[in-house]
Coordinates of N, CA and C and ligand atoms in Angstrom, one line a residue:
M1 N 72.4 97.2 86.2 CA 73.1 95.8 86.6 C 72.5 94.8 87.3
K2 N 72.1 93.5 86.7 CA 72.5 92.8 88.0 C 73.7 92.0 88.4
I3 N 73.6 92.8 90.6 CA 74.0 91.8 90.7 C 74.1 91.1 91.8
N4 N 75.4 90.4 92.2 CA 75.0 89.4 93.4 C 75.8 89.6 94.6
K5 N 75.3 90.5 96.0 CA 75.8 90.8 96.3 C 76.7 89.8 97.1
S6 N 75.7 89.0 97.3 CA 76.8 87.8 98.6 C 77.7 87.0 96.7
C7 N 78.2 88.0 95.3 CA 79.1 87.3 95.5 C 80.4 87.9 94.7
M8 N 80.2 88.7 95.5 CA 81.6 90.3 95.2 C 82.6 88.9 95.6
P9 N 83.3 89.4 93.9 CA 85.9 88.7 94.1 C 85.6 89.6 95.4
T10 N 86.9 88.7 96.0 CA 86.6 89.0 96.4 C 88.4 90.5 96.1
H11 N 89.5 89.8 94.9 CA 90.1 90.4 95.2 C 90.6 90.6 93.6
I12 N 90.2 92.5 93.3 CA 90.0 92.7 91.8 C 91.2 92.5 91.5
A13 N 91.8 92.3 90.5 CA 93.9 93.3 89.6 C 93.1 93.8 88.5
I14 N 93.6 95.5 88.7 CA 93.8 95.5 87.1 C 94.7 96.0 86.3
I15 N 95.3 95.6 84.9 CA 95.7 96.9 84.7 C 95.4 97.5 83.1
M16 N 95.8 98.4 84.4 CA 95.1 99.8 83.4 C 95.9 100.4 82.4
D17 N 95.4 99.7 80.8 CA 95.5 100.0 79.8 C 94.7 101.4 79.5
G18 N 95.7 102.0 78.4 CA 95.1 102.5 77.1 C 95.6 104.0 77.6
N19 N 95.7 104.1 78.4 CA 96.4 105.7 78.7 C 97.2 106.8 78.1
G20 N 97.9 106.6 76.6 CA 98.3 106.8 75.7 C 97.4 106.6 74.7
R21 N 96.9 105.6 73.7 CA 95.8 105.8 72.7 C 94.6 106.7 73.5
W22 N 94.1 107.3 74.8 CA 93.4 107.9 75.4 C 93.4 109.3 74.7
A23 N 95.1 109.9 75.4 CA 95.3 110.3 75.0 C 95.8 110.9 73.9
T24 N 95.9 110.5 72.9 CA 96.2 110.7 71.2 C 96.0 110.7 70.5
R25 N 94.7 110.1 71.2 CA 93.2 110.4 70.2 C 92.5 111.5 70.2
R26 N 93.3 112.6 72.2 CA 91.6 113.1 71.1 C 93.6 115.0 70.9
G27 N 94.1 114.5 70.3 CA 95.2 114.9 70.5 C 96.9 115.8 71.4
L28 N 96.2 115.4 73.2 CA 96.9 115.8 73.8 C 98.3 114.9 73.8
P29 N 99.4 114.9 74.5 CA 99.8 114.5 75.7 C 100.4 113.0 76.2
R30 N 100.6 111.8 75.7 CA 100.3 110.9 76.2 C 99.5 111.4 78.2
K31 N 100.9 112.5 78.9 CA 101.3 111.9 80.3 C 99.5 112.8 80.9
L32 N 99.1 113.4 79.8 CA 97.4 113.7 79.5 C 96.8 112.6 80.1
G33 N 97.0 111.5 78.5 CA 96.8 110.4 79.0 C 96.1 110.2 80.1
H34 N 97.3 109.7 81.6 CA 97.8 109.3 82.3 C 97.4 109.8 83.8
K35 N 97.3 110.8 83.4 CA 97.0 112.1 84.8 C 95.2 112.0 84.7
A36 N 94.3 111.9 83.4 CA 92.8 110.9 82.8 C 93.0 109.8 83.9
G37 N 94.1 108.7 83.9 CA 94.0 107.5 84.4 C 93.7 107.3 86.0
V38 N 94.1 108.4 87.2 CA 94.2 109.1 88.1 C 92.6 109.2 88.6
D39 N 92.0 110.0 88.2 CA 90.4 109.9 87.9 C 89.8 108.7 88.0
A40 N 90.5 107.6 87.6 CA 90.1 107.0 86.8 C 89.2 105.2 88.0
V41 N 91.2 105.5 88.6 CA 91.7 105.0 89.7 C 91.3 105.4 90.7
K42 N 90.9 107.0 91.3 CA 90.1 107.0 92.3 C 88.1 106.2 91.9
R43 N 88.3 106.6 91.3 CA 86.5 105.9 91.1 C 85.9 104.4 91.1
T44 N 86.9 104.1 90.6 CA 87.6 102.4 90.6 C 87.5 102.0 92.7
I45 N 88.2 102.7 93.2 CA 88.5 102.4 94.7 C 87.6 103.1 95.1
N46 N 86.8 104.9 95.1 CA 85.0 104.5 95.4 C 84.0 103.4 95.2
A47 N 84.6 103.3 93.7 CA 83.3 102.0 94.4 C 83.2 100.4 94.6
C48 N 84.6 100.6 94.1 CA 84.8 99.7 95.6 C 84.5 99.4 96.7
L49 N 84.6 100.1 97.2 CA 84.6 100.5 99.0 C 82.6 100.2 98.7
K50 N 81.9 101.2 97.7 CA 80.3 100.3 97.8 C 79.8 99.6 97.5
H51 N 81.1 98.6 97.1 CA 80.7 97.3 96.3 C 80.5 96.6 97.4
N52 N 81.8 96.6 98.7 CA 82.0 95.8 99.5 C 83.4 94.7 98.4
I53 N 84.1 95.8 97.7 CA 85.3 94.7 97.4 C 86.9 94.5 98.5
K54 N 87.3 93.8 98.5 CA 87.9 94.1 99.7 C 89.7 94.3 99.6
Y55 N 89.8 93.7 97.7 CA 91.5 94.2 98.1 C 91.0 94.6 95.9
C56 N 91.3 95.8 95.8 CA 92.3 96.3 93.9 C 93.1 96.4 94.3
T57 N 93.6 95.9 93.4 CA 95.7 95.6 92.4 C 95.5 97.0 91.5
F58 N 96.8 97.9 91.6 CA 96.7 98.3 89.9 C 97.8 98.3 89.7
F59 N 97.3 97.7 88.5 CA 98.6 97.9 87.3 C 99.5 99.2 87.3
A60 N 100.3 99.7 88.2 CA 100.8 101.4 87.5 C 101.9 101.4 86.8
F61 N 103.1 100.1 87.5 CA 104.6 101.0 85.7 C 104.8 99.1 86.5
S62 N 104.9 99.2 85.4 CA 106.0 97.6 85.5 C 107.0 98.5 84.6
T63 N 108.6 96.2 85.0 CA 109.7 96.6 84.9 C 110.0 96.5 83.7
E64 N 108.9 96.5 82.6 CA 109.6 96.9 81.6 C 109.1 98.4 80.7
N65 N 107.9 99.2 81.7 CA 108.1 100.5 81.9 C 109.0 101.3 81.6
W66 N 110.1 100.5 82.3 CA 111.6 102.3 81.5 C 112.0 101.8 80.0
K67 N 112.3 101.1 79.8 CA 111.7 101.1 78.2 C 111.0 102.9 77.5
R68 N 110.4 104.0 78.7 CA 109.7 104.3 77.9 C 110.6 105.7 77.7
S69 N 109.4 106.6 77.4 CA 110.8 107.7 77.6 C 110.8 108.4 78.9
K70 N 111.8 109.5 79.2 CA 112.1 109.8 81.2 C 111.4 110.1 81.4
E71 N 110.7 111.3 80.5 CA 109.5 111.8 80.7 C 108.3 112.0 81.2
E72 N 107.9 110.9 80.0 CA 106.8 110.1 80.4 C 107.0 109.4 82.0
V73 N 107.7 108.3 82.1 CA 108.0 107.7 84.0 C 108.0 109.1 84.5
D74 N 109.2 110.6 84.6 CA 108.6 110.3 85.8 C 107.4 111.2 85.5
A75 N 106.6 111.8 84.6 CA 105.3 112.5 85.1 C 104.2 111.2 86.2
I76 N 103.9 109.9 85.9 CA 103.7 109.0 86.6 C 103.5 109.1 87.7
F77 N 105.9 108.6 87.9 CA 105.8 109.0 88.6 C 105.3 109.4 90.0
D78 N 104.9 111.4 90.1 CA 104.4 112.5 90.1 C 103.0 112.2 90.2
L79 N 102.3 111.6 89.1 CA 101.1 111.6 89.7 C 101.1 110.9 91.0
V80 N 101.7 109.7 90.8 CA 101.9 108.3 91.8 C 101.6 110.2 92.8
R81 N 102.7 109.9 93.3 CA 102.4 110.5 94.2 C 101.8 111.5 94.8
D82 N 101.3 112.7 94.0 CA 100.8 113.3 94.6 C 99.5 112.7 94.5
H83 N 98.9 111.5 93.4 CA 97.3 111.5 94.8 C 97.4 110.7 95.9
I84 N 98.9 110.1 96.6 CA 98.6 109.3 97.3 C 98.5 110.7 98.3
K85 N 99.2 112.2 98.3 CA 100.0 112.7 98.2 C 98.5 112.8 99.4
E86 N 97.7 113.8 98.4 CA 96.1 114.5 98.0 C 95.9 113.7 98.3
N87 N 95.5 112.0 98.7 CA 93.9 111.5 99.0 C 94.2 110.8 100.4
I88 N 95.3 110.7 100.9 CA 96.2 110.4 102.2 C 94.5 110.0 104.0
E89 N 94.3 112.1 104.3 CA 93.2 111.7 104.9 C 92.1 110.4 104.2
K90 N 91.8 111.4 103.2 CA 89.9 111.0 102.3 C 90.8 109.3 102.8
M91 N 91.8 108.8 102.4 CA 91.5 106.9 102.2 C 92.0 106.5 104.0
I92 N 92.2 107.1 104.6 CA 92.4 107.0 106.7 C 90.9 107.1 106.8
E93 N 90.3 108.4 106.2 CA 88.9 108.0 107.2 C 88.3 106.9 106.2
K94 N 88.1 106.9 105.1 CA 87.5 105.5 104.8 C 87.9 103.7 105.5
G95 N 89.5 103.7 105.6 CA 89.4 102.8 106.2 C 90.3 102.1 105.4
I96 N 91.3 102.6 104.3 CA 91.9 102.1 103.5 C 93.6 102.0 103.4
K97 N 93.7 100.1 103.2 CA 94.6 100.4 103.7 C 95.9 100.2 102.4
I98 N 96.8 101.1 102.4 CA 97.4 101.9 100.8 C 98.8 99.7 100.7
N99 N 99.4 99.7 100.0 CA 100.0 99.5 100.2 C 100.9 98.6 98.7
S100 N 101.9 98.1 98.2 CA 102.3 98.2 97.1 C 103.3 96.7 96.9
I101 N 103.2 95.7 95.5 CA 104.8 95.6 95.2 C 104.9 96.2 94.3
G102 N 106.2 95.3 94.0 CA 107.2 95.7 93.1 C 108.2 96.3 93.7
V103 N 110.1 96.3 92.8 CA 110.6 96.5 93.5 C 110.8 99.0 93.5
L104 N 111.2 99.0 94.9 CA 110.9 100.8 94.7 C 112.0 101.5 95.4
E105 N 112.9 100.0 95.2 CA 114.4 101.3 94.6 C 114.9 102.1 94.4
R106 N 114.3 101.9 92.3 CA 114.8 103.1 91.2 C 113.8 104.0 90.9
F107 N 113.3 104.0 92.7 CA 112.1 105.6 92.0 C 112.8 106.6 93.1
P108 N 112.6 107.6 92.7 CA 112.9 108.8 93.3 C 112.4 108.6 94.8
K109 N 113.2 109.4 95.8 CA 113.0 109.1 97.4 C 111.7 109.8 97.8
D110 N 111.3 111.0 97.1 CA 109.9 111.4 97.5 C 108.7 111.0 97.5
L111 N 109.1 110.1 96.4 CA 108.2 108.6 96.0 C 107.9 107.5 97.5
V112 N 108.9 107.7 97.3 CA 109.0 106.1 97.9 C 109.4 106.5 99.9
D113 N 109.6 107.8 99.6 CA 108.9 108.1 101.5 C 107.4 108.1 101.1
T114 N 107.0 108.8 100.3 CA 105.4 109.2 100.3 C 104.7 108.0 100.9
L115 N 105.0 107.1 100.0 CA 104.3 105.4 100.3 C 104.4 105.0 101.0
N116 N 105.8 105.0 101.3 CA 106.2 104.3 102.8 C 105.2 104.9 104.1
D117 N 105.1 106.7 104.0 CA 105.2 107.1 105.0 C 103.3 106.6 105.0
A118 N 102.5 106.4 103.5 CA 100.9 106.2 103.3 C 100.7 105.0 104.3
K119 N 101.2 103.7 104.0 CA 101.6 102.8 104.2 C 102.1 102.2 105.8
E120 N 102.2 103.1 106.5 CA 102.5 103.7 107.7 C 100.9 103.7 108.3
K121 N 101.0 105.3 108.0 CA 99.4 105.0 108.7 C 98.5 105.1 108.6
T122 N 98.8 104.0 107.6 CA 96.5 102.5 106.7 C 96.9 101.5 107.2
K123 N 98.1 100.8 108.0 CA 98.6 99.7 107.8 C 97.5 98.9 108.9
D124 N 97.0 99.3 109.5 CA 95.5 99.1 110.4 C 94.6 99.3 109.9
F125 N 94.4 99.0 108.8 CA 93.1 99.4 108.3 C 92.8 98.0 107.6
D126 N 91.1 97.4 107.2 CA 91.0 96.6 106.3 C 89.9 96.8 105.8
K127 N 89.3 98.3 105.4 CA 87.9 98.0 105.0 C 88.1 97.7 103.3
L128 N 89.3 98.1 102.7 CA 89.7 98.1 101.5 C 91.2 97.9 101.3
T129 N 91.7 97.8 101.2 CA 93.1 97.3 101.0 C 93.5 97.4 98.9
V130 N 94.0 98.7 99.6 CA 94.7 98.5 97.6 C 96.2 99.0 96.7
T131 N 96.3 98.2 96.6 CA 98.2 98.1 95.8 C 98.7 97.6 95.0
F132 N 99.0 99.3 94.9 CA 99.5 99.1 93.4 C 101.1 99.4 93.3
A133 N 101.2 98.1 92.0 CA 102.5 97.7 90.9 C 103.1 98.8 90.7
L134 N 104.4 98.5 91.6 CA 105.0 99.4 91.0 C 106.9 99.3 90.4
N135 N 106.9 99.4 89.8 CA 108.2 98.6 89.3 C 108.1 97.4 89.1
Y136 N 107.2 96.7 88.4 CA 106.2 95.4 89.1 C 106.5 94.2 88.1
G137 N 107.5 92.8 88.5 CA 106.3 92.5 87.4 C 107.1 90.7 87.8
G138 N 105.9 89.9 87.4 CA 105.9 89.0 87.3 C 106.8 88.9 87.7
R139 N 107.4 87.5 86.7 CA 109.1 87.5 86.6 C 110.1 87.5 87.5
D140 N 109.6 89.3 88.0 CA 111.4 89.4 88.8 C 110.6 89.4 90.5
D141 N 109.7 89.3 90.2 CA 108.3 88.0 91.6 C 108.9 87.5 92.0
L142 N 109.3 86.2 91.3 CA 109.6 85.1 91.3 C 111.0 85.5 91.7
V143 N 111.7 86.0 91.4 CA 113.0 85.8 91.3 C 113.3 86.2 92.2
R144 N 113.3 86.7 93.2 CA 112.9 87.4 93.9 C 113.2 87.0 95.3
A145 N 111.8 85.9 94.9 CA 111.6 84.6 95.6 C 111.7 83.9 96.5
F146 N 112.3 83.4 95.0 CA 113.3 81.9 94.7 C 114.6 81.9 95.9
N147 N 114.4 83.9 95.1 CA 116.5 83.7 96.3 C 116.6 83.8 97.8
K148 N 115.3 84.4 97.1 CA 115.0 84.6 99.5 C 114.7 83.3 100.2
L149 N 114.7 82.0 99.5 CA 114.4 80.7 99.4 C 115.6 79.9 99.9
I150 N 115.9 80.5 99.4 CA 117.3 79.9 99.1 C 118.8 80.3 99.9
K151 N 118.3 81.4 99.6 CA 119.3 82.5 101.0 C 119.0 82.1 102.8
Q152 N 117.2 81.1 103.0 CA 116.9 80.5 103.8 C 117.6 78.9 103.6
G153 N 118.5 78.9 102.9 CA 118.9 77.8 103.0 C 117.8 76.2 102.5
I154 N 116.8 77.3 102.1 CA 116.2 75.7 101.5 C 115.8 74.4 100.5
Q155 N 115.6 73.4 100.8 CA 115.9 72.6 99.8 C 115.3 72.0 99.0
E156 N 114.1 72.4 99.6 CA 112.8 71.4 98.2 C 112.3 72.7 98.4
I157 N 112.0 73.1 97.4 CA 110.2 74.2 97.8 C 109.0 74.0 97.2
T158 N 108.2 74.5 98.4 CA 106.6 73.9 97.5 C 105.9 75.2 97.8
T159 N 104.8 74.6 96.8 CA 103.9 76.9 96.5 C 103.5 77.2 97.2
Q160 N 103.2 76.2 98.5 CA 103.3 77.3 99.0 C 104.4 78.5 100.0
D161 N 106.0 77.9 100.0 CA 107.1 78.3 100.2 C 107.2 79.8 99.0
I162 N 106.5 79.1 97.8 CA 106.8 80.9 96.9 C 105.5 81.5 96.8
S163 N 103.8 81.3 97.2 CA 103.0 81.9 98.0 C 103.4 82.9 98.5
N164 N 104.1 82.8 100.4 CA 105.0 83.5 101.0 C 106.1 84.0 100.9
N165 N 106.8 84.1 100.2 CA 107.8 84.3 100.0 C 107.5 85.7 98.8
L166 N 106.2 86.2 97.8 CA 105.8 87.0 97.1 C 105.7 87.9 97.0
D167 N 105.9 88.5 96.3 CA 105.4 89.9 97.0 C 104.0 90.5 97.7
S168 N 103.3 89.5 97.3 CA 102.1 89.2 97.7 C 101.6 88.4 99.1
A169 N 102.6 88.7 99.1 CA 102.4 87.6 100.5 C 101.6 87.5 101.9
N170 N 101.0 89.1 101.6 CA 99.8 89.4 102.5 C 98.6 89.3 101.6
L171 N 98.5 89.0 100.4 CA 96.9 90.1 99.9 C 96.6 88.3 99.6
P172 N 95.1 87.9 99.2 CA 94.4 86.5 98.3 C 95.5 86.9 97.2
D173 N 95.5 85.5 95.5 CA 95.5 85.6 94.8 C 94.2 86.1 94.2
P174 N 94.2 86.6 92.3 CA 92.7 87.8 92.8 C 92.0 86.7 92.3
D175 N 90.9 87.2 92.3 CA 89.9 86.4 92.1 C 89.1 86.9 90.7
F176 N 89.5 87.4 89.5 CA 89.3 88.1 88.7 C 90.1 89.9 88.2
V177 N 90.7 89.4 87.5 CA 91.7 90.8 86.3 C 91.3 91.5 86.0
I178 N 91.4 92.4 85.1 CA 90.4 92.9 84.2 C 91.6 94.1 83.5
R179 N 91.7 93.5 82.4 CA 92.7 94.6 81.3 C 91.9 95.3 80.8
T180 N 92.0 96.8 80.7 CA 91.2 97.9 79.5 C 92.0 98.3 78.9
S181 N 91.1 98.6 77.7 CA 92.0 98.4 76.1 C 91.7 97.6 74.8
G182 N 91.5 97.1 75.2 CA 91.1 95.8 74.2 C 92.3 94.4 74.0
E183 N 93.4 95.3 74.8 CA 94.8 94.4 74.5 C 94.1 93.0 75.6
Q184 N 93.9 91.7 74.8 CA 94.4 90.3 75.6 C 95.4 90.2 75.7
R185 N 95.4 90.4 76.6 CA 97.9 90.1 77.0 C 97.6 90.1 78.4
I186 N 98.6 89.8 79.2 CA 99.3 89.6 81.1 C 100.2 90.3 81.3
S187 N 101.1 90.9 79.4 CA 102.6 91.8 80.8 C 103.1 91.2 81.4
N188 N 103.7 90.5 82.1 CA 104.2 90.2 83.5 C 103.1 90.7 84.5
F189 N 102.1 90.1 84.6 CA 101.9 90.9 85.6 C 101.9 89.5 86.5
M190 N 101.2 89.4 87.2 CA 100.9 88.7 88.9 C 100.7 87.0 88.3
L191 N 102.0 86.6 87.4 CA 102.2 85.8 86.7 C 101.5 84.3 87.3
Y192 N 102.0 84.1 89.1 CA 102.6 82.6 89.6 C 101.5 83.3 90.9
Q193 N 100.7 84.2 91.4 CA 98.9 84.6 91.6 C 97.7 84.7 90.8
M194 N 98.4 84.9 89.5 CA 97.0 84.6 88.5 C 96.5 83.1 87.5
A195 N 96.9 82.4 88.8 CA 97.4 80.9 87.7 C 95.4 80.6 87.5
Y196 N 94.7 80.5 88.6 CA 93.8 80.5 88.8 C 92.3 81.8 88.5
S197 N 92.8 83.0 87.4 CA 91.8 84.0 88.1 C 91.0 84.5 86.5
E198 N 90.4 84.8 87.3 CA 89.5 84.8 85.4 C 89.3 86.2 85.1
L199 N 89.5 86.1 84.1 CA 90.2 87.2 83.2 C 89.2 88.1 82.2
Y200 N 89.8 89.9 82.2 CA 88.7 89.8 81.0 C 88.6 91.1 81.0
F201 N 88.6 91.4 79.4 CA 89.6 92.4 78.3 C 88.2 93.0 78.1
P202 N 87.7 94.8 78.4 CA 86.5 95.7 78.0 C 87.7 96.1 77.4
K203 N 87.0 96.9 75.6 CA 88.1 97.4 75.0 C 88.3 99.4 76.1
T204 N 87.2 100.0 76.5 CA 86.9 101.2 77.5 C 88.5 101.2 78.0
Y205 N 89.1 102.4 77.3 CA 90.4 102.9 77.9 C 90.2 103.1 79.3
W206 N 91.3 103.1 79.8 CA 91.5 103.4 81.3 C 91.1 104.3 81.7
P207 N 91.1 105.6 81.4 CA 90.8 106.4 81.7 C 88.8 106.8 81.3
D208 N 88.8 106.1 80.6 CA 87.0 106.0 80.4 C 86.8 105.5 81.6
F209 N 87.3 104.3 82.4 CA 86.7 103.4 82.9 C 85.9 103.9 84.2
N210 N 84.7 103.4 84.7 CA 83.7 104.3 85.8 C 83.3 102.8 86.4
E211 N 82.5 103.3 87.7 CA 81.4 101.9 88.4 C 80.7 101.6 87.3
K212 N 80.0 102.2 86.3 CA 79.1 100.8 85.8 C 80.5 100.1 84.4
H213 N 80.8 101.1 84.0 CA 82.0 99.0 83.6 C 82.3 98.1 84.7
L214 N 82.8 99.0 85.6 CA 82.9 97.5 87.7 C 82.0 96.6 87.6
L215 N 80.8 97.5 87.6 CA 80.1 96.6 87.4 C 79.3 95.6 86.2
K216 N 79.1 96.1 86.0 CA 79.4 95.3 84.1 C 80.2 94.2 84.5
A217 N 81.1 94.2 84.1 CA 82.2 92.9 84.7 C 82.4 92.5 86.1
V218 N 81.7 92.8 86.7 CA 81.9 91.6 88.1 C 80.5 90.6 87.3
A219 N 79.4 91.6 86.9 CA 78.3 90.8 86.5 C 78.9 89.7 85.4
A220 N 79.2 90.3 85.0 CA 80.8 88.5 83.5 C 81.1 87.8 84.2
Y221 N 82.2 88.1 85.4 CA 82.4 87.5 86.6 C 82.0 86.5 87.2
Q222 N 80.4 86.9 87.6 CA 79.3 86.3 88.1 C 78.4 85.4 87.5
K223 N 78.8 85.2 85.8 CA 78.9 84.7 85.4 C 79.0 83.5 85.1
R224 N 81.2 82.9 85.0 CA 81.9 82.3 85.3 C 81.4 81.0 86.5
D225 N 81.9 80.3 85.9 CA 82.2 79.0 86.6 C 83.0 78.6 86.9
R226 N 83.5 78.9 87.9 CA 85.1 78.8 89.0 C 85.0 77.0 88.9
R227 N 86.2 76.2 89.0 CA 85.6 74.5 88.2 C 87.4 73.8 89.4
Y228 N 88.4 74.9 89.0 CA 90.1 75.6 89.3 C 89.8 73.6 89.2
G229 N 89.4 72.6 88.1 CA 90.0 71.5 87.7 C 89.6 70.5 88.0
G230 N 88.6 70.7 89.0 CA 87.2 69.6 89.3 C 85.8 70.0 88.2
I231 N 85.1 68.8 88.3 CA 83.6 68.8 88.1 C 82.6 69.6 88.9
K232 N 81.7 69.4 88.4 CA 80.4 70.4 89.6 C 79.5 69.2 89.1
Ligands
IPE1 C1 98.5 102.6 80.7 O1 98.7 102.9 79.4 C2 99.6 102.7 81.9 C3 100.7 102.3 81.7 C4 101.8 101.5 81.6 C5 101.9 102.6 83.2 P1 99.6 102.9 78.3 O2 100.7 104.2 78.8 O3 100.4 101.6 78.6 O4 98.6 103.4 77.4 P2 98.6 103.2 75.8 O5 98.8 101.4 75.3 O6 100.4 103.3 75.2 O7 97.4 103.4 74.9
IPE2 C1 100.9 97.0 81.1 O1 100.7 97.9 80.2 C2 102.3 97.5 82.3 C3 100.3 98.9 82.6 C4 99.4 98.0 82.9 C5 101.8 98.9 83.5 P1 102.3 98.0 79.1 O2 101.2 99.3 78.1 O3 103.1 98.4 79.2 O4 101.9 96.3 78.1 P2 102.3 96.6 77.1 O5 103.7 96.5 76.3 O6 101.3 96.6 76.2 O7 102.2 94.6 76.5
MG3 MG1 99.7 100.1 77.4

């Protein structure tokens, strides 16, 4: 795959979709699809490091995903917690900063503690920032930002005020959003932040996603002409 190393997207955000279908197709329970999805997360993180992508955000659990069975929801939480626990040392070695967006309050304490510990231990790193979107919804993010601004007593809101009060305040807007599995929708992901993101919808189910798929996606990104409303 021909990649131009000098114009990699700074921030790739991924809507990891298709875990359930991947499992069902194999006659497996859905949670094994999520388990296989964790391997795809690891491959993607390593590929980002290798190809000098500075920010990678994974949509792991949406504000709407609470509609699923408790068994499936708990399985996802356990996987996220175990992934962080098992990989924290490696992430520190590699200079990865762990971050999250979304409201953690409703999550099990062991997951919140693991995540907060990982954030604290990696806060000074900047080789790659890995953000997990957990109990995240784009609308919820905006509502919380507006409420913070109201509490500050603000009379008139600017676009910069909004950006500064979203969960992603410390992240650049995503340049490139990939949603796997062939679905072509945003499903309440980073609505405000995606205003000028390039979008890409490969058919691959998330558990099959690998470095080759990522490079193919980046090659497609590099062919896009980002005009931001202007004329070149
Ligand atoms: C994405 O895979 C993972 C989460 C939403 C947590 P899905 O579980 O949505 O997989 P499909 O869409 O049912 O195949
Ligand atoms: C979006 O996938 C959320 C995550 C990837 C975490 P869903 O599978 O939940 O989205 P819909 O229901 O197909 O829109
Ligand atoms: Mg899905």
